[in-house]
CSV table of C-alpha atoms and ligand atoms in Angstrom, one decimal:
chain,number,residue,atom,x,y,z
A,147,MET,CA,10.4,-20.0,23.0
A,148,LYS,CA,9.7,-17.1,25.3
A,149,LEU,CA,10.8,-13.5,25.7
A,150,THR,CA,12.1,-12.0,28.9
A,151,ALA,CA,10.1,-9.2,30.5
A,152,GLU,CA,12.9,-6.9,29.4
A,153,GLN,CA,12.6,-8.0,25.8
A,154,ILE,CA,8.9,-7.6,25.9
A,155,SER,CA,9.3,-4.1,27.3
A,156,SER,CA,12.0,-3.0,24.9
A,157,ASN,CA,10.1,-4.4,21.9
A,158,PHE,CA,7.1,-2.3,22.8
A,159,GLU,CA,9.3,0.8,23.1
A,160,LYS,CA,10.6,0.0,19.6
A,161,PHE,CA,7.1,-0.4,18.4
A,162,TYR,CA,6.3,3.1,19.6
A,163,ASN,CA,9.5,4.5,18.2
A,164,ASN,CA,8.6,3.2,14.7
A,165,ILE,CA,5.3,5.1,14.9
A,166,ASN,CA,7.0,8.3,16.0
A,167,GLU,CA,9.7,8.0,13.4
A,168,TYR,CA,7.7,7.0,10.3
A,169,ILE,CA,4.2,8.2,10.7
A,170,SER,CA,3.3,11.8,10.3
A,171,ASP,CA,0.7,13.8,12.3
A,172,PRO,CA,-2.2,13.7,12.7
A,173,ARG,CA,-2.1,9.9,12.2
A,174,ARG,CA,1.0,9.5,14.4
A,175,GLU,CA,-0.8,11.0,17.3
A,176,LYS,CA,-3.9,9.0,16.7
A,177,LEU,CA,-1.9,5.7,16.4
A,178,ILE,CA,0.0,6.5,19.6
A,179,ASP,CA,-3.4,7.1,21.4
A,180,PHE,CA,-4.8,3.9,20.0
A,181,TYR,CA,-1.8,1.7,21.0
A,182,THR,CA,-1.7,3.4,24.4
A,183,LYS,CA,-5.4,2.7,24.9
A,184,PHE,CA,-5.0,-1.0,24.1
A,185,GLY,CA,-1.3,-1.2,25.3
A,186,GLU,CA,-1.9,-3.8,27.9
A,187,ARG,CA,-3.5,-6.1,25.5
A,188,ILE,CA,-1.0,-5.5,22.6
A,189,ILE,CA,2.2,-5.8,24.7
A,190,MET,CA,1.4,-9.3,25.8
A,191,MET,CA,-0.4,-10.7,22.7
A,192,PRO,CA,1.0,-13.7,20.9
A,193,ALA,CA,1.3,-13.5,17.2
A,194,SER,CA,-0.7,-16.7,16.8
A,195,HIS,CA,-2.6,-19.0,19.1
A,196,LYS,CA,-0.8,-22.3,18.1
A,197,LYS,CA,2.8,-23.2,18.6
A,198,GLU,CA,2.7,-24.8,15.1
A,199,TYR,CA,2.3,-21.3,13.7
A,200,HIS,CA,4.7,-18.5,14.8
A,201,ASN,CA,5.5,-16.4,17.9
A,202,ALA,CA,2.7,-18.0,19.9
A,203,PHE,CA,4.0,-16.7,23.2
A,204,PRO,CA,3.5,-13.6,25.4
A,205,GLY,CA,4.9,-10.6,23.6
A,206,GLY,CA,5.1,-12.5,20.3
A,207,TYR,CA,2.8,-10.1,18.4
A,208,VAL,CA,4.9,-7.0,18.9
A,209,ASP,CA,8.1,-9.0,18.3
A,210,HIS,CA,6.7,-10.1,15.0
A,211,VAL,CA,5.4,-6.7,13.9
A,212,ASN,CA,8.7,-5.1,14.7
A,213,ARG,CA,10.5,-7.7,12.6
A,214,VAL,CA,8.0,-7.1,9.7
A,215,VAL,CA,8.7,-3.4,9.8
A,216,ASP,CA,12.5,-3.9,9.7
A,217,ALA,CA,12.1,-6.5,7.0
A,218,ALA,CA,9.8,-4.3,4.9
A,219,LEU,CA,12.3,-1.4,5.0
A,220,GLU,CA,15.1,-3.7,3.9
A,221,ILE,CA,13.2,-5.6,1.2
A,222,ASN,CA,11.9,-2.3,-0.1
A,223,GLU,CA,15.6,-1.3,-0.8
A,224,ILE,CA,16.0,-4.4,-2.9
A,225,TRP,CA,12.8,-3.7,-4.9
A,226,LYS,CA,14.1,-0.2,-5.5
A,227,LYS,CA,17.4,-1.5,-6.6
A,228,PHE,CA,15.7,-3.7,-9.1
A,229,GLY,CA,13.7,-0.8,-10.5
A,230,ALA,CA,10.3,-1.0,-8.7
A,231,GLU,CA,8.3,2.2,-9.3
A,232,GLN,CA,8.4,4.4,-6.2
A,233,ASN,CA,4.8,5.4,-6.4
A,234,TYR,CA,4.2,4.8,-2.7
A,235,THR,CA,5.7,6.4,0.4
A,236,ILE,CA,7.9,5.0,3.2
A,237,GLU,CA,5.1,6.1,5.5
A,238,GLU,CA,2.7,3.9,3.6
A,239,LEU,CA,5.1,1.0,3.8
A,240,VAL,CA,5.7,1.3,7.5
A,241,PHE,CA,2.0,2.1,8.3
A,242,SER,CA,1.0,-1.1,6.5
A,243,ALA,CA,3.6,-3.2,8.3
A,244,ILE,CA,2.8,-1.8,11.7
A,245,ASN,CA,-0.9,-2.5,11.3
A,246,HIS,CA,-0.9,-5.6,9.0
A,247,ASP,CA,-1.9,-8.0,11.8
A,248,LEU,CA,-3.9,-5.6,14.0
A,249,GLY,CA,-7.0,-7.7,13.5
A,250,LYS,CA,-5.4,-10.3,15.6
A,251,MET,CA,-6.1,-8.1,18.6
A,252,GLY,CA,-9.8,-8.9,18.5
A,253,ASP,CA,-12.3,-6.2,18.8
A,254,SER,CA,-12.5,-3.1,21.0
A,255,GLU,CA,-14.0,-5.2,23.8
A,256,HIS,CA,-12.6,-8.6,23.5
A,257,GLU,CA,-9.3,-10.2,22.9
A,258,SER,CA,-8.9,-12.8,20.0
A,259,TYR,CA,-6.5,-15.1,21.8
A,260,ILE,CA,-7.2,-16.0,25.4
A,261,PRO,CA,-5.3,-18.4,27.7
A,262,GLN,CA,-6.2,-22.0,27.0
A,263,THR,CA,-8.5,-23.4,29.7
A,264,ASP,CA,-8.3,-27.0,28.5
A,265,GLN,CA,-5.4,-28.5,30.4
A,266,TRP,CA,-5.3,-31.6,28.1
A,267,ARG,CA,-4.9,-29.4,25.0
A,268,LYS,CA,-2.3,-27.3,26.8
A,269,ASP,CA,-0.2,-30.3,27.9
A,270,LYS,CA,-0.6,-32.6,25.0
A,271,LEU,CA,-0.9,-30.2,22.1
A,272,GLY,CA,1.2,-27.3,23.5
A,273,GLU,CA,-1.7,-24.9,22.9
A,274,ASP,CA,-1.3,-22.1,25.4
A,275,TYR,CA,-4.0,-20.0,23.7
A,276,MET,CA,-7.4,-20.5,22.2
A,277,HIS,CA,-9.8,-18.4,20.2
A,278,ASN,CA,-12.2,-16.2,22.1
A,279,LYS,CA,-15.6,-17.4,21.1
A,280,GLN,CA,-17.3,-14.1,22.1
A,281,ILE,CA,-16.0,-12.5,18.9
A,282,ALA,CA,-17.9,-12.7,15.7
A,283,PHE,CA,-15.8,-13.9,12.8
A,284,ALA,CA,-13.9,-11.5,10.6
A,285,SER,CA,-10.7,-12.1,8.7
A,286,VAL,CA,-7.6,-10.5,10.3
A,287,PRO,CA,-7.2,-7.8,7.6
A,288,ASP,CA,-10.9,-6.9,7.7
A,289,ARG,CA,-10.9,-6.7,11.5
A,290,GLY,CA,-7.7,-4.6,11.5
A,291,LEU,CA,-9.1,-2.1,9.0
A,292,PHE,CA,-12.3,-2.0,10.9
A,293,LEU,CA,-10.5,-1.1,14.1
A,294,LEU,CA,-8.5,1.6,12.4
A,295,GLN,CA,-11.6,3.3,11.0
A,296,GLU,CA,-13.5,2.8,14.3
A,297,HIS,CA,-10.8,4.9,15.9
A,298,ASP,CA,-10.8,7.5,13.2
A,299,ILE,CA,-7.4,6.5,11.9
A,300,LYS,CA,-7.4,7.1,8.2
A,301,TYR,CA,-5.5,4.9,5.8
A,302,THR,CA,-4.6,5.4,2.1
A,303,PHE,CA,-5.8,3.3,-0.7
A,304,ASN,CA,-2.3,1.8,-1.1
A,305,GLU,CA,-2.3,0.9,2.6
A,306,MET,CA,-5.7,-0.7,2.4
A,307,VAL,CA,-4.7,-3.0,-0.4
A,308,ALA,CA,-1.4,-3.9,1.3
A,309,ILE,CA,-3.0,-4.7,4.6
A,310,GLN,CA,-5.8,-6.6,2.9
A,311,THR,CA,-3.4,-8.8,0.8
A,312,HIS,CA,-0.5,-9.2,3.2
A,313,ASP,CA,-0.9,-13.0,3.4
A,314,GLY,CA,-0.4,-13.1,-0.4
A,315,LEU,CA,-1.7,-16.2,-2.2
A,316,TYR,CA,-1.8,-18.2,1.1
A,317,ASP,CA,-5.2,-16.6,1.5
A,318,PRO,CA,-7.5,-17.4,-1.5
A,319,ALA,CA,-9.5,-14.2,-0.7
A,320,ASN,CA,-6.5,-12.4,-2.2
A,321,ASP,CA,-6.9,-14.0,-5.6
A,322,LYS,CA,-8.9,-11.1,-6.9
A,323,TYR,CA,-6.1,-8.8,-6.2
A,324,LEU,CA,-3.0,-11.0,-6.9
A,325,LYS,CA,-4.1,-13.5,-9.6
A,326,SER,CA,-5.4,-11.1,-12.1
A,327,TYR,CA,-4.2,-11.6,-15.7
A,328,MET,CA,-5.6,-8.2,-16.8
A,329,PRO,CA,-3.0,-5.4,-16.5
A,330,GLU,CA,-5.6,-2.9,-15.4
A,331,THR,CA,-6.7,-4.9,-12.4
A,332,LYS,CA,-3.2,-5.8,-11.1
A,333,PRO,CA,-2.0,-3.8,-8.0
A,334,ARG,CA,-0.7,-0.4,-9.1
A,335,THR,CA,2.1,-0.4,-6.5
A,336,SER,CA,4.6,-3.1,-5.4
A,337,LEU,CA,3.6,-2.5,-1.8
A,338,PRO,CA,1.5,-5.6,-1.4
A,339,PHE,CA,4.3,-7.8,-2.6
A,340,ILE,CA,6.9,-6.1,-0.4
A,341,LEU,CA,4.7,-6.4,2.7
A,342,HIS,CA,3.9,-10.0,2.0
A,343,GLN,CA,7.6,-10.9,1.5
A,344,ALA,CA,8.5,-9.1,4.8
A,345,ASP,CA,5.7,-10.9,6.7
A,346,MET,CA,6.5,-14.3,5.2
A,347,MET,CA,10.2,-14.0,6.0
A,348,ALA,CA,9.6,-12.8,9.5
A,349,ALA,CA,7.2,-15.7,10.2
A,350,ARG,CA,9.6,-18.2,8.7
A,351,VAL,CA,12.5,-16.9,10.9
A,352,GLU,CA,10.2,-17.1,13.9
A,353,PHE,CA,9.3,-20.7,13.0
A,354,GLU,CA,13.0,-21.6,12.7
A,355,LYS,CA,13.8,-20.0,16.1
A,356,GLU,CA,11.0,-22.0,17.8
A,357,TRP,CA,11.3,-25.3,16.1
A,358,LEU,CA,14.7,-26.1,14.7
A,359,PRO,CA,16.4,-26.4,18.1
A,360,LYS,CA,13.7,-28.8,19.1
A,361,PHE,CA,14.4,-31.1,16.2
A,362,LYS,CA,18.1,-31.4,17.3
A,363,GLY,CA,17.2,-33.4,20.4
A,364,GLU,CA,16.8,-37.1,20.9
A,365,ASN,CA,14.6,-38.7,18.2
A,366,GLY,CA,14.5,-35.4,16.5
A,367,LEU,CA,12.6,-33.8,19.3
A,368,ASP,CA,13.8,-31.9,22.3
A,369,LYS,CA,13.0,-33.9,25.4
A,370,SER,CA,12.6,-30.7,27.4
A,371,LYS,CA,9.1,-29.4,27.5
A,372,GLU,CA,10.2,-26.2,29.0
A,373,ASN,CA,9.5,-24.2,25.9
A,374,PHE,CA,6.3,-25.9,25.0
A,375,THR,CA,4.1,-24.2,27.6
A,376,LEU,CA,4.0,-21.0,29.5
A,377,ASN,CA,4.9,-23.0,32.7
A,378,GLY,CA,8.6,-22.6,32.3
A,379,ASN,CA,10.9,-20.7,34.7
A,380,LYS,CA,9.7,-18.2,37.3
A,381,LYS,CA,11.8,-15.1,37.2
A,382,GLN,CA,9.1,-13.3,39.1
A,383,ALA,CA,11.2,-10.4,40.4
A,384,THR,CA,12.6,-9.4,37.1
A,385,LYS,CA,9.3,-9.8,35.4
A,386,ASN,CA,7.4,-7.7,37.9
A,387,LYS,CA,10.0,-4.9,37.7
A,388,ALA,CA,9.7,-4.7,33.9
A,389,LEU,CA,6.0,-5.1,33.6
A,390,GLY,CA,4.8,-3.8,36.9
A,391,SER,CA,2.4,-1.3,35.4
A,392,ILE,CA,0.1,-4.0,34.0
A,393,LYS,CA,-3.4,-3.6,35.6
A,394,SER,CA,-5.4,-6.3,33.9
A,395,GLU,CA,-6.0,-9.3,36.1
A,396,GLY,CA,-6.0,-11.6,33.0
A,397,LEU,CA,-2.5,-10.4,32.0
A,398,LYS,CA,-1.2,-10.7,35.6
A,399,ASN,CA,-2.4,-14.3,35.6
A,400,MET,CA,-0.6,-14.9,32.4
A,401,LEU,CA,2.5,-13.2,33.6
A,402,ASP,CA,2.5,-15.4,36.7
A,403,LYS,CA,2.9,-18.3,34.4
A,404,LEU,CA,5.8,-16.9,32.4
B,687,LIG,FE1,2.2,-11.1,10.2
C-alpha cells in the first residue's frame, strides 16, 4: 500500500489542524514549533519498519496518528455513553493520541527507521526500512515522553500514563499499570483503555487495508509485487508538486522511489 503525495500532504495538514483545534496554548504553540522543526522527518515516516506490522510506507506514521485521534474521539463517546467517569479532558485524550507513537521518530538527531540497504531483505522480505543502529535503545513510549520534555512540552499525569500504556497488555511492561488487582493501583481514568482501543483498531484496519487484498490473489497471494516495495509507479511530477519543499537528501531519495 502507498499514499499519493497529495494524501501525504493533506494528512500532515490534518495533523496540524488537530493540534490547533484541540490543544490549548502554550502547549499548542510548542507542539506546532516541535512538529515544524521535525516536519520533514515526520511527514514521510512509516508507522512501522516491517510490512508485517502496519502502515510501513512513506507517510504511514501521520496517517496512523490521524486515524488514532479520530478513533479516540469516537471511542470516547462510547465510553461516556456507558458511564465512564469524565475525569480527564478532551485535550488530554487528543494530546495522548497525537503523541502516543512519537518515540518512533527516533531522537533529535537520528531517525529510527531508515531505508533498507540490504537489497535481498528488501526484495525477498519486503522490508523497505530498517532500524537505525546509531540510536540507543528506548521503548517507544519512553522515547516519546523524553522528546516532549526535551523540547519543554509539558504533559499531565493522565497523558503520561496513557502514552506509557498505549500498547495495552501487548507490552508486558504495562502489567504494573494494567494488571493490578488492587483498586488503589489501577488507573484512575479510562484514558489508557480508550487510547489503547483506538490504537489497536487503527492498526488492525491498516493491516486489513494492506494485506486482505493480497490474500485474494492466486494461491492466496497477490502476484503483483507492486505494493510490496517502494519501487512502484513513478508519478514524479505530481509528487514533486505536492512535496517540493522537502530539503533533506535522504527524503528526496526516498521520494524518488515512491
Ligand atoms: Fe500507534
